[in-house]
Amino acid sequence: MIFVSTFLGGMFGYYVGTHIEKLLHYSLFRKILREKDIQKARVFFEKYGKSAIIFSRFVPVVRTFMPIVAGIVKMDYKLFIRYSLLSSLLWSTIITFIGYFLGNTFPWIKDYMPVIMITVVILSIVPAIIEVMRKRKN
């Protein structure tokens, strides 16, 4: 179920991304989805698309938006499906085994799960915040 849910979530994100250009009729979305940023994303996906799909699955927040961006830049659909299947399989398997291992090895860890989850999310967001601050400084 984890694998199927993960894969279908990515597919839905891709679908949303392919239809997002319709929102460009509204000025608010034209400010958010600027053509130069879409071009940068397109170049990024041409160069790193396969590995980006795989590695993004392991980064909270990024895994939510990567399929949407792949849809926006119209990444090859068959390629997206192939790497989304692979990343979903890897992520669901690895996370399940890690959870099983940690739960059996350190049974007390369940008492700290909220703190652990918040820490992981914060550590995942920090590099993006640093990058935004660096760009604003320049």
Coordinates of C-alpha atoms in Angstrom, one line a residue:
M1 CA 0.0 0.0 0.0
I2 CA 2.9 2.4 0.8
F3 CA 4.4 1.8 -2.7
V4 CA 1.1 2.2 -4.5
S5 CA 0.2 5.4 -2.5
T6 CA 3.6 6.9 -3.1
F7 CA 3.5 6.1 -6.9
L8 CA -0.1 7.4 -7.3
G9 CA 0.7 10.6 -5.4
G10 CA 3.6 11.3 -7.8
M11 CA 1.4 10.6 -10.8
F12 CA -1.2 12.9 -9.5
G13 CA 1.4 15.6 -9.0
Y14 CA 2.6 15.2 -12.6
Y15 CA -1.0 15.4 -13.8
V16 CA -1.5 18.7 -11.9
G17 CA 1.8 20.1 -13.2
T18 CA 0.7 19.4 -16.8
H19 CA -2.5 21.4 -16.3
I20 CA -1.0 24.3 -14.3
E21 CA -0.3 26.5 -17.3
K22 CA -4.0 27.2 -17.4
L23 CA -3.5 29.2 -14.2
L24 CA -1.2 31.6 -16.0
H25 CA -4.3 33.5 -17.1
Y26 CA -4.3 34.9 -13.6
S27 CA -1.8 37.6 -12.6
L28 CA -1.0 36.1 -9.2
F29 CA 0.2 32.8 -10.9
R30 CA 2.1 34.7 -13.5
K31 CA 4.2 36.2 -10.7
I32 CA 4.8 32.8 -9.1
L33 CA 5.3 30.8 -12.3
R34 CA 7.6 33.1 -14.3
E35 CA 8.7 31.8 -17.7
K36 CA 12.4 32.2 -16.9
D37 CA 12.0 30.0 -13.9
I38 CA 10.1 27.4 -16.0
Q39 CA 13.0 27.5 -18.5
K40 CA 15.5 27.0 -15.7
A41 CA 13.5 24.0 -14.4
R42 CA 13.3 22.6 -17.9
V43 CA 17.1 22.8 -18.3
F44 CA 17.5 21.2 -14.9
F45 CA 15.1 18.3 -15.8
E46 CA 16.9 17.7 -19.1
K47 CA 20.2 17.4 -17.2
Y48 CA 19.2 15.8 -13.8
G49 CA 15.5 14.7 -14.3
K50 CA 16.1 11.0 -13.7
S51 CA 18.1 11.3 -10.6
A52 CA 16.0 14.2 -9.3
I53 CA 12.9 12.1 -9.4
I54 CA 14.6 9.3 -7.5
F55 CA 16.4 11.4 -4.8
S56 CA 13.5 13.9 -4.3
R57 CA 11.4 11.0 -3.0
F58 CA 13.7 10.9 0.1
V59 CA 13.4 14.7 0.9
P60 CA 10.3 15.9 2.7
V61 CA 8.6 18.8 1.0
V62 CA 10.7 18.4 -2.2
R63 CA 9.0 15.0 -2.9
T64 CA 5.7 16.9 -3.0
F65 CA 6.7 19.5 -5.6
M66 CA 9.1 17.5 -7.8
P67 CA 6.4 15.7 -9.7
I68 CA 4.4 18.9 -10.2
V69 CA 7.5 20.6 -11.6
A70 CA 8.1 17.6 -13.9
G71 CA 4.6 18.0 -15.2
I72 CA 5.0 21.8 -15.7
V73 CA 8.2 21.3 -17.8
K74 CA 6.5 18.3 -19.6
M75 CA 9.2 15.8 -18.7
D76 CA 8.9 12.7 -20.9
Y77 CA 5.9 10.9 -19.5
K78 CA 7.3 7.3 -19.9
L79 CA 10.6 8.4 -18.4
F80 CA 8.7 10.0 -15.5
I81 CA 6.7 6.8 -14.9
R82 CA 9.7 4.6 -15.0
Y83 CA 11.7 6.6 -12.5
S84 CA 8.7 7.3 -10.3
L85 CA 8.1 3.6 -10.1
L86 CA 11.7 3.0 -9.2
S87 CA 11.8 5.8 -6.6
S88 CA 8.5 4.7 -5.1
L89 CA 9.7 1.1 -4.8
L90 CA 13.0 2.2 -3.2
W91 CA 11.5 4.7 -0.8
S92 CA 8.7 2.5 0.4
T93 CA 11.1 -0.5 0.9
I94 CA 13.9 1.5 2.6
I95 CA 11.6 3.5 4.8
T96 CA 9.7 0.4 5.9
F97 CA 12.8 -1.5 6.7
I98 CA 14.4 1.5 8.6
G99 CA 11.2 1.8 10.6
Y100 CA 11.1 -1.9 11.4
F101 CA 14.8 -1.9 12.3
L102 CA 14.6 1.2 14.5
G103 CA 11.4 0.1 16.2
N104 CA 12.9 -3.3 17.1
T105 CA 16.3 -2.1 18.0
F106 CA 15.2 1.0 20.0
P107 CA 11.6 0.4 21.2
W108 CA 11.7 3.7 23.1
I109 CA 12.1 5.7 19.9
K110 CA 8.3 5.7 19.3
D111 CA 8.1 8.2 22.2
Y112 CA 10.2 10.7 20.3
M113 CA 8.7 10.3 16.8
P114 CA 7.1 13.8 16.7
V115 CA 10.4 15.4 17.6
I116 CA 12.3 13.2 15.0
M117 CA 9.8 14.1 12.3
I118 CA 10.0 17.8 12.9
T119 CA 13.8 17.7 13.0
V120 CA 13.9 15.8 9.7
V121 CA 11.6 18.4 8.0
I122 CA 13.5 21.3 9.4
L123 CA 16.8 19.9 8.3
S124 CA 15.4 19.3 4.8
I125 CA 14.2 22.9 4.5
V126 CA 17.3 24.6 5.9
P127 CA 19.3 24.3 2.6
A128 CA 16.5 25.9 0.6
I129 CA 16.3 28.8 3.2
I130 CA 20.0 29.3 3.0
E131 CA 19.9 29.4 -0.8
V132 CA 17.1 32.0 -0.8
M133 CA 19.0 34.2 1.7
R134 CA 22.2 33.9 -0.3
K135 CA 20.3 35.0 -3.5
R136 CA 18.7 37.9 -1.7
K137 CA 22.1 39.0 -0.4
N138 CA 23.6 39.0 -3.9

